[in-house]
Short mmCIF file of C-alpha atoms and ligand atoms in Angstrom, two decimals:
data_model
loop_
_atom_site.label_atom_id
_atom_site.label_comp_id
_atom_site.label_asym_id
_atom_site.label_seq_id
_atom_site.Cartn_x
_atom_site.Cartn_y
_atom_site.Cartn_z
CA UNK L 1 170.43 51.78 -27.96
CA UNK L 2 168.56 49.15 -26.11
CA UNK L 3 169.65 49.05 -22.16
CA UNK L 4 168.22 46.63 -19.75
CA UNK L 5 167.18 47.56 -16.25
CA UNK L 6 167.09 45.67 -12.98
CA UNK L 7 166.27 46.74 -9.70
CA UNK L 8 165.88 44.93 -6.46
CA UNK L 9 166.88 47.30 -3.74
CA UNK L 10 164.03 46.99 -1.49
CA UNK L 11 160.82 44.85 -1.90
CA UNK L 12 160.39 44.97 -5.55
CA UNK L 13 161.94 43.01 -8.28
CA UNK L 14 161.75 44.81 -11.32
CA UNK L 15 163.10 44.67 -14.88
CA UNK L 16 162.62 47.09 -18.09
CA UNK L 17 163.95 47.02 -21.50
CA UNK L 18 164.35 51.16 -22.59
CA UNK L 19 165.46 52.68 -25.65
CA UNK L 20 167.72 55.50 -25.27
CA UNK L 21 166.80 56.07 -22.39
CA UNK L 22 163.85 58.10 -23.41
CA UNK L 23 161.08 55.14 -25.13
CA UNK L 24 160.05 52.40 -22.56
CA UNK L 25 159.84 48.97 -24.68
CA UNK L 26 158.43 46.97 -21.35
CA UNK L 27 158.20 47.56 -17.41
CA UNK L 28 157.83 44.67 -15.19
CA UNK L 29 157.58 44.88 -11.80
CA UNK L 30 156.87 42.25 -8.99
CA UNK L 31 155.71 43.57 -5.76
CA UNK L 32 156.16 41.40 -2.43
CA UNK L 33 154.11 43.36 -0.70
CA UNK L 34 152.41 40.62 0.37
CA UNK L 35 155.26 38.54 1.62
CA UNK L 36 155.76 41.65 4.09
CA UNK L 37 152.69 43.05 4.81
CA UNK L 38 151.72 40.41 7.72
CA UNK L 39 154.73 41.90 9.54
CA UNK L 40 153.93 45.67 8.85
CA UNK L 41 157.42 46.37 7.37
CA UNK L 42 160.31 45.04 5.27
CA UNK L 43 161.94 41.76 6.41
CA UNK L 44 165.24 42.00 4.78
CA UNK L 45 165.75 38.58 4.79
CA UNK L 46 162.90 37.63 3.28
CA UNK L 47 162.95 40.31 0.77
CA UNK L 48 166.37 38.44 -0.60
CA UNK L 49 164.51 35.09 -0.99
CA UNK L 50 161.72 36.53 -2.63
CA UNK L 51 163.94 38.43 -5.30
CA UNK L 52 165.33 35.25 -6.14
CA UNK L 53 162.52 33.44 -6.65
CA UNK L 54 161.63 36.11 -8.49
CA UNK L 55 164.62 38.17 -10.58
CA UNK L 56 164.84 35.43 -13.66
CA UNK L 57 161.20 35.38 -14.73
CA UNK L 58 161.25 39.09 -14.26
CA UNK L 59 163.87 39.30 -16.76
CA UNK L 60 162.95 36.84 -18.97
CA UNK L 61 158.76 38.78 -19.16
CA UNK L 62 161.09 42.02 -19.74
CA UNK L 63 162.74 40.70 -22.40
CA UNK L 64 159.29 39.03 -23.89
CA UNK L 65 157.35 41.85 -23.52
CA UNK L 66 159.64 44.39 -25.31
CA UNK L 67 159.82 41.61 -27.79
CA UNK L 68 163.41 41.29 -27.27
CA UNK L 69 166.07 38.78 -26.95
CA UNK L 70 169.22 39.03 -24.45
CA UNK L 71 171.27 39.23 -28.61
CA UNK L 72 169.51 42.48 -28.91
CA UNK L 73 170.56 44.78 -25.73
CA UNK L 74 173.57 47.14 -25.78
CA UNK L 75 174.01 47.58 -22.31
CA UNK L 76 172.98 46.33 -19.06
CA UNK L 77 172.44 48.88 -16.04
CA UNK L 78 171.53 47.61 -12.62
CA UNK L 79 171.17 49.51 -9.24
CA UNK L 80 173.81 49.28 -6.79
CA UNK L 81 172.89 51.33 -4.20
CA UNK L 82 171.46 52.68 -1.77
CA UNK L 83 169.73 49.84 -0.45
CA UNK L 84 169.19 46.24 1.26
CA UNK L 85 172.41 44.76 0.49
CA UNK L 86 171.11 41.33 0.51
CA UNK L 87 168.31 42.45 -1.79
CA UNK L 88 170.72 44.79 -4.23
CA UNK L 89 172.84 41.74 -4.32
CA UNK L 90 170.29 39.35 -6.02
CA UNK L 91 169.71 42.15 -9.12
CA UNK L 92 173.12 42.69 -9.05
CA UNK L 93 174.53 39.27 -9.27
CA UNK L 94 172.04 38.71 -12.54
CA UNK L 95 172.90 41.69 -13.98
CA UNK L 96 176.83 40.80 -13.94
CA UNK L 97 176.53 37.21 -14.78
CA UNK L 98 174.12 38.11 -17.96
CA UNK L 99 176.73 40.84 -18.82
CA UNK L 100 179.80 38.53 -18.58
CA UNK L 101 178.26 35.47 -20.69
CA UNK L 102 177.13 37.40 -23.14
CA UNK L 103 179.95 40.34 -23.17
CA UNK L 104 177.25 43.26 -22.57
CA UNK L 105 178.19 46.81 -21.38
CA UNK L 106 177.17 46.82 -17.35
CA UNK L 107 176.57 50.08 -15.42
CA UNK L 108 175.60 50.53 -11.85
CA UNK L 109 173.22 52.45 -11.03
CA UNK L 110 172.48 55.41 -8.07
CA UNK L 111 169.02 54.24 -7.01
CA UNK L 112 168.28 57.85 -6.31
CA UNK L 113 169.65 59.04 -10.18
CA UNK L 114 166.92 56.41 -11.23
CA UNK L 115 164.02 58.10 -9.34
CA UNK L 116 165.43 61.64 -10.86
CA UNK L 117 165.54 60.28 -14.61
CA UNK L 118 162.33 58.88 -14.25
CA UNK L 119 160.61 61.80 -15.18
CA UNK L 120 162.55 61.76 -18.82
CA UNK L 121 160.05 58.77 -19.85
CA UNK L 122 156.91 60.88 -20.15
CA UNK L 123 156.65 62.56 -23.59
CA UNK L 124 158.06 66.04 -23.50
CA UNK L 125 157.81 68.91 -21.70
CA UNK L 126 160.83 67.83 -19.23
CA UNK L 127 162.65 69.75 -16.81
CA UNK L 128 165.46 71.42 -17.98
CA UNK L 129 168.35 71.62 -16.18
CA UNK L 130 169.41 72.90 -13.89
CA UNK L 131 166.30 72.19 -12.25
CA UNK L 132 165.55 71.45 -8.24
CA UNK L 133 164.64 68.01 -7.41
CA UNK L 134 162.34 67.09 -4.49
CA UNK L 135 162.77 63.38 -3.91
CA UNK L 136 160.80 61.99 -1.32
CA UNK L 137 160.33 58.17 -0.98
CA UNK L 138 160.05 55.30 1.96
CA UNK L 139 164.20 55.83 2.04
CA UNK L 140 164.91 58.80 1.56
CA UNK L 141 163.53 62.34 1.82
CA UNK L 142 166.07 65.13 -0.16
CA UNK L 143 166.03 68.45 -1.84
CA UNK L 144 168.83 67.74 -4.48
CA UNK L 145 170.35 70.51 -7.25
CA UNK L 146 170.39 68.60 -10.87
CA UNK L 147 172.29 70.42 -13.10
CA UNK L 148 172.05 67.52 -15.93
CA UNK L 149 171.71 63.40 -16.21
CA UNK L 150 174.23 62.19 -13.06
CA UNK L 151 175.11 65.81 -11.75
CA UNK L 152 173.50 66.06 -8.36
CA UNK L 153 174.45 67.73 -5.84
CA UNK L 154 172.13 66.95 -2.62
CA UNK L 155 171.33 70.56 -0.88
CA UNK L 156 169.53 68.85 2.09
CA UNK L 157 168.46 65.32 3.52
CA UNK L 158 166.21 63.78 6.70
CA UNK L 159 167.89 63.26 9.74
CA UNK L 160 165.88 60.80 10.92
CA UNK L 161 162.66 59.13 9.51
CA UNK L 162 162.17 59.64 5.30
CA UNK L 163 158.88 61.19 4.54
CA UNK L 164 157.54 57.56 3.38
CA UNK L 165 158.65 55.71 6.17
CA UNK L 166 156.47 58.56 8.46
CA UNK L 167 153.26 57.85 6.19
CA UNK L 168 154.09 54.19 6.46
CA UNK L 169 154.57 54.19 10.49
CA UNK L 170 151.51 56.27 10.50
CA UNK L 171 149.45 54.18 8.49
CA UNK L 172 150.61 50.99 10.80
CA UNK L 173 149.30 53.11 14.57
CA UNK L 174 146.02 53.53 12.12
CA UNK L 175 145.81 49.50 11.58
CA UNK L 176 145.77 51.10 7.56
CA UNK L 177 147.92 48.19 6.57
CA UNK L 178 151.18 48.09 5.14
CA UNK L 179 152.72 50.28 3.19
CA UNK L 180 150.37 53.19 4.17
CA UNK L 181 151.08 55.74 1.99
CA UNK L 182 148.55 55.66 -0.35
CA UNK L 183 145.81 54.76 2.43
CA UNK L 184 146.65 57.82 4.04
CA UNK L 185 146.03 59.54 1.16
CA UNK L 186 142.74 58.07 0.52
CA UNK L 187 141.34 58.83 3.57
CA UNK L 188 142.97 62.18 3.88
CA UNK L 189 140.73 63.10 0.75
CA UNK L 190 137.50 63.23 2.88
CA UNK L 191 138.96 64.54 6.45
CA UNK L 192 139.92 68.17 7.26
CA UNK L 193 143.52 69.22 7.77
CA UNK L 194 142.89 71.83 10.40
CA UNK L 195 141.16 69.56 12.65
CA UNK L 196 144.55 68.35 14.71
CA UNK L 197 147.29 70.28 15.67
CA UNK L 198 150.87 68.76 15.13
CA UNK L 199 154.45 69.91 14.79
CA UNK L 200 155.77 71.52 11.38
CA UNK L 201 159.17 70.23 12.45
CA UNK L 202 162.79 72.15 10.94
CA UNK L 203 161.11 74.95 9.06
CA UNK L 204 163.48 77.42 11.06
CA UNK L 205 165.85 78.74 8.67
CA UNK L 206 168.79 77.42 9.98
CA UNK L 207 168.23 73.88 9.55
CA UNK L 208 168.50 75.00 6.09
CA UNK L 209 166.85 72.12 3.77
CA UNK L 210 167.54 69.37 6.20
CA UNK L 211 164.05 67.29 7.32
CA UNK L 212 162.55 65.75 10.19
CA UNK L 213 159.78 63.76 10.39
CA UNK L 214 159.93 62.12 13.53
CA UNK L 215 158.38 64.46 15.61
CA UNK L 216 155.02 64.93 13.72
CA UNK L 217 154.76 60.35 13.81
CA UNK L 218 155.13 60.71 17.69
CA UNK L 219 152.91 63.32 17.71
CA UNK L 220 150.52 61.14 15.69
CA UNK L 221 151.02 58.46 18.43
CA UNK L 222 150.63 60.34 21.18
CA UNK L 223 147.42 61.85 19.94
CA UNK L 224 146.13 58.18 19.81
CA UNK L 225 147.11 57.59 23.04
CA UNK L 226 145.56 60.21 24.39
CA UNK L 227 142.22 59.31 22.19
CA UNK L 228 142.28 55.96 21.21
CA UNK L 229 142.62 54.76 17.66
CA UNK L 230 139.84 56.77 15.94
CA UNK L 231 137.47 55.83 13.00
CA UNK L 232 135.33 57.37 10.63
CA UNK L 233 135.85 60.89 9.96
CA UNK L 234 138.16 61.43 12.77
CA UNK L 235 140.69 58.86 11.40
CA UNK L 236 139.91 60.98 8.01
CA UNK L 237 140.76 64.56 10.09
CA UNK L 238 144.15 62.46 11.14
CA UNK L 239 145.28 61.37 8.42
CA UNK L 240 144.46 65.08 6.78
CA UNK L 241 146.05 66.61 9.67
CA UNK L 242 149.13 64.63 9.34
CA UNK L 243 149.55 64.55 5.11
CA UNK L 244 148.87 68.28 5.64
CA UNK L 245 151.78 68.70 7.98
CA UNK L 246 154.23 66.69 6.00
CA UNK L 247 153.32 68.22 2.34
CA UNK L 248 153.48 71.77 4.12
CA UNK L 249 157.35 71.37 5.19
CA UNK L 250 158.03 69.65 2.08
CA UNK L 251 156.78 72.42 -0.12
CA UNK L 252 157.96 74.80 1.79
CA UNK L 253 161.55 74.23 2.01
CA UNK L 254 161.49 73.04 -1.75
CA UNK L 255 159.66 77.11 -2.22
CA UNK L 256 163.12 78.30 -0.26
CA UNK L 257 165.47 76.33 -2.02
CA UNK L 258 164.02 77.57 -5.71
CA UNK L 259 164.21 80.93 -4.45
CA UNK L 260 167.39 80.75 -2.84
CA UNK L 261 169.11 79.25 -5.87
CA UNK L 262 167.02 81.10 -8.51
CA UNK L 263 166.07 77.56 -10.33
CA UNK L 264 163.20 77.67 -12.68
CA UNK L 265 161.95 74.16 -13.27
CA UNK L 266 160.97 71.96 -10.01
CA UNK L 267 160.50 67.71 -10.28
CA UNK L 268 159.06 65.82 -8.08
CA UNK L 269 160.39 62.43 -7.50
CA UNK L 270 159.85 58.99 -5.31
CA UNK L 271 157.21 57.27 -4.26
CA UNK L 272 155.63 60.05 -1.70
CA UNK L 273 155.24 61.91 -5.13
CA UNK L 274 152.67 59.85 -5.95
CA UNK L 275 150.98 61.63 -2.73
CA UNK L 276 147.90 63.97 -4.19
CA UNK L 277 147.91 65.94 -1.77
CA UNK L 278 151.72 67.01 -2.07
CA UNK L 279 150.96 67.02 -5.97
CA UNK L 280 148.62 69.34 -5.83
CA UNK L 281 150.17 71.72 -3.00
CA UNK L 282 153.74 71.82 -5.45
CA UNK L 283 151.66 72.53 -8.42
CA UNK L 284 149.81 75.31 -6.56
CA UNK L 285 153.43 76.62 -5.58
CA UNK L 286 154.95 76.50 -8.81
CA UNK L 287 152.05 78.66 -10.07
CA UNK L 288 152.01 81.13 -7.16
CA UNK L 289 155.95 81.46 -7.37
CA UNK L 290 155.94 80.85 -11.32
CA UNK L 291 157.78 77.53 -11.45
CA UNK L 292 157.48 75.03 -13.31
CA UNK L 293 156.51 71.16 -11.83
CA UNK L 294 157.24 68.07 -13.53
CA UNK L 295 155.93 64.89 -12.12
CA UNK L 296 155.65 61.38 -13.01
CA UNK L 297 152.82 59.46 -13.18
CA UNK L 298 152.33 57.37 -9.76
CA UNK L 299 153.66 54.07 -11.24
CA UNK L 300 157.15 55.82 -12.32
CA UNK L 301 157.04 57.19 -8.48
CA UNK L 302 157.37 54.03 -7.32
CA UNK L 303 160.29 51.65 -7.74
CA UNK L 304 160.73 50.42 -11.39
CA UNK L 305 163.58 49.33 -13.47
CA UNK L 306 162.46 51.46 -16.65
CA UNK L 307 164.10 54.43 -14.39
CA UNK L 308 167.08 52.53 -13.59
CA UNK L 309 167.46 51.78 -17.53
CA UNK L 310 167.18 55.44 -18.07
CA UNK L 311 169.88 56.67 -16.10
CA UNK L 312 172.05 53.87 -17.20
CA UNK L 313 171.54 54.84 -21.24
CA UNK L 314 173.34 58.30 -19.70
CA UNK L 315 176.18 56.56 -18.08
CA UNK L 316 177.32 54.35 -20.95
CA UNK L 317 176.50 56.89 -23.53
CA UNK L 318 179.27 58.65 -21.56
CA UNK L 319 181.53 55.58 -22.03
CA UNK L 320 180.87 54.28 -18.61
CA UNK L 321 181.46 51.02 -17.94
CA UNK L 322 181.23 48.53 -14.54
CA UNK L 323 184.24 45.92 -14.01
CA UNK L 324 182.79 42.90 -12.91
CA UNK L 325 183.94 43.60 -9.16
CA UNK L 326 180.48 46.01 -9.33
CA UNK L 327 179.80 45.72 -5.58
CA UNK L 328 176.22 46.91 -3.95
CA UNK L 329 176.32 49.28 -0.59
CA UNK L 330 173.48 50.01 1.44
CA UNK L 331 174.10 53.99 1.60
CA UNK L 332 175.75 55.43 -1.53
CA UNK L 333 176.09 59.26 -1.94
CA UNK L 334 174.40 60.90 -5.00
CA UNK L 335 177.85 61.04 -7.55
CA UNK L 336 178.61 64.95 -8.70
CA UNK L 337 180.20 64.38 -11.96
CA UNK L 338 181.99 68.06 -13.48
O1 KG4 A 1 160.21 54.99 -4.07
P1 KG4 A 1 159.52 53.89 -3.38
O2 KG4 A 1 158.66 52.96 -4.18
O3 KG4 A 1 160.52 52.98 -2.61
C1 KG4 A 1 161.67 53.49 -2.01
O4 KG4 A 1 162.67 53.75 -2.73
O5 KG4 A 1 161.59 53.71 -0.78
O6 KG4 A 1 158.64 54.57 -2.21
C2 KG4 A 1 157.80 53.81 -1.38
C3 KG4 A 1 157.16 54.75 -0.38
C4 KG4 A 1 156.41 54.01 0.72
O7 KG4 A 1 156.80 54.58 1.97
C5 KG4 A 1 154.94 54.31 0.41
O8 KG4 A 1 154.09 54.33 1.54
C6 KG4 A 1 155.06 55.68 -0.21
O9 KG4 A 1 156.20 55.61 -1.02
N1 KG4 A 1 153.87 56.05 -1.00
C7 KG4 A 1 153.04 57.05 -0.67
C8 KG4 A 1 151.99 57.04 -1.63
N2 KG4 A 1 152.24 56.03 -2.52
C9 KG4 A 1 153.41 55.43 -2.11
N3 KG4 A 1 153.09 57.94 0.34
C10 KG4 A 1 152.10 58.84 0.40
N4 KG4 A 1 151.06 58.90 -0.47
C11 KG4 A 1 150.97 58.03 -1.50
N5 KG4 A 1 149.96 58.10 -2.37
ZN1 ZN A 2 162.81 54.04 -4.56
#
């Protein structure tokens, strides 16, 4: 079964021809992070415009590159949520109009069930369920229970800023550019994590597997305050001090919530997981607690539409179909299916 994939629920436009939701035919994605960087963040606006400029010849390289014409796909899947409703809308709208003229199967798709089945396109081993999902992205930051494709039950989220959106608003106090993940990470490589002091905020018990990640950026800002914007290798010590802080409360509520629910198999998920630092530190946990971790590689971390293909194949293998009233929301709860 061929499925298409198409994603647009942020800044990239992406689409992805999969077979059965395991083999990835083709994997196109167009970034815009250029469009947004000159104003350190997403515009939403802007991010609609872009997708439409863009969504067509997405498709249409998809559908070359797999060596593929619209005659051959089965079934159409396209993300409906969560995200930028005017950018889900532009994905969306393709994805129903293709399915309509030509009478293909359409499913919509959980952006966060993408991220969670991405992990099923790397050859074999793969985590199986139930397994404990750490999904950590520039959205969303959430320990979630998967006890098979579409069963999720979400044991614990971020109350305020997602673990990507704190590297990103660090990276922009640093003048790192936007997004900052990954140039946190670079320089974090060379600078020493001990070297500041800042809040491991809700590791008390009670806050169960809830996040917070507010506290350690204004920490970060206040420490550059207090000492300017620094360079060298005390921006290096910074942005070590903060990854540090961030893959330390991540790990160690994902450690609590393995133990507490005697899971096995850990994956990591989302863009953040393409973070070496919180890589490594999971790995080094799953050995020391003897659990396994199952990662992507970085460019299934970040948003793609082979993912979104994926977890589609699942949903109309399991006779699910979309009416053509298929609506997009910008915050969608994870579906627990029985
Ligand atoms: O999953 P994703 O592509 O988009 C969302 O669904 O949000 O995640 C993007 C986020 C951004 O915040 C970006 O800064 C972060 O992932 N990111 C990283 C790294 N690579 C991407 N954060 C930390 N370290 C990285 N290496
Ligand atoms: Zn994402």
């Amino acid at each position: 079964m061929w499925v298409l994939g198409l994603e647009s629920s942020c800044d990239e436009t992406a689409a992805a021809v999969v077979e059965d939701g395991r083999r990835v035919l083709s994997d196109v994605v167009a970034s815009q992070v250029e469009v947004h960087a000159p104003y350190g963040g997403v515009v939403p606006e802007l991010a609609s415009r872009q997708h439409v400029v863009n969504v067509v010849p997405v498709l249409a390289t998809a559908l070359a590159q797999a060596e593929v014409t619209l005659d051959d796909i089965d079934g159409i899947a396209v993300t409906c949520g969560p995200g930028l409703v005017g950018a889900l809308l532009v994905a969306l709208q393709t994805a129903k109009a293709v399915a309509y003229a030509r009478s293909i199967p359409l499913v919509g798709v959980n952006h966060l069930e993408g991220h969670l089945t991405a992990v099923y396109l790397e050859p074999e081993p793969h985590p199986p369920f139930p397994h404990l999902a750490l999904l950590v992205s520039g959205g969303h930051s959430s320990i979630i229970r998967v006890d098979g494709f579409g069963q999720l039950q979400e044991l614990g989220a971020t109350r305020d800023d997602a673990a990507g959106e704190a590297f990103d608003k660090v990276a922009k106090m640093l003048g790192l550019g936007y997004p900052g993940g990954a140039a946190v990470d670079r320089l974090a490589k060379t600078g020493d994590p001990n070297a500041v002091a800042l809040p491991r905020l809700m590791v008390k018990p009670e806050t169960r597997y809830d996040f917070s990640f507010s506290g350690v950026k204004t920490a970060v800002l206040n420490h550059i305050r207090a000492n300017g914007v620094p360079e060298g290798s005390a921006l290096e010590d910074l942005c070590a001090s903060f990854q540090a802080t961030v893959v330390e409360v991540l790990v160690r509520k994902t450690r609590a919530a393995v133990a507490e629910f005697g899971l096995r198999n850990v994956q990591l998920a989302g863009g953040v997981a393409a973070n070496s630092g919180l890589r490594a530190a999971l790995r080094a946990a799953g050995e020391a607690d003897g659990f396994g971790v199952f990662i992507p590689p970085p460019n299934r971390c970040t948003d793609n539409a082979a993912m979104i293909a994926a977890a589609g194949y699942h949903r109309l293998t399991r006779g699910e179909r979309a009416s053509i009233d298929l609506t997009a929301t910008s915050s969608m709860p994870l579906r627990t299916e029985p």
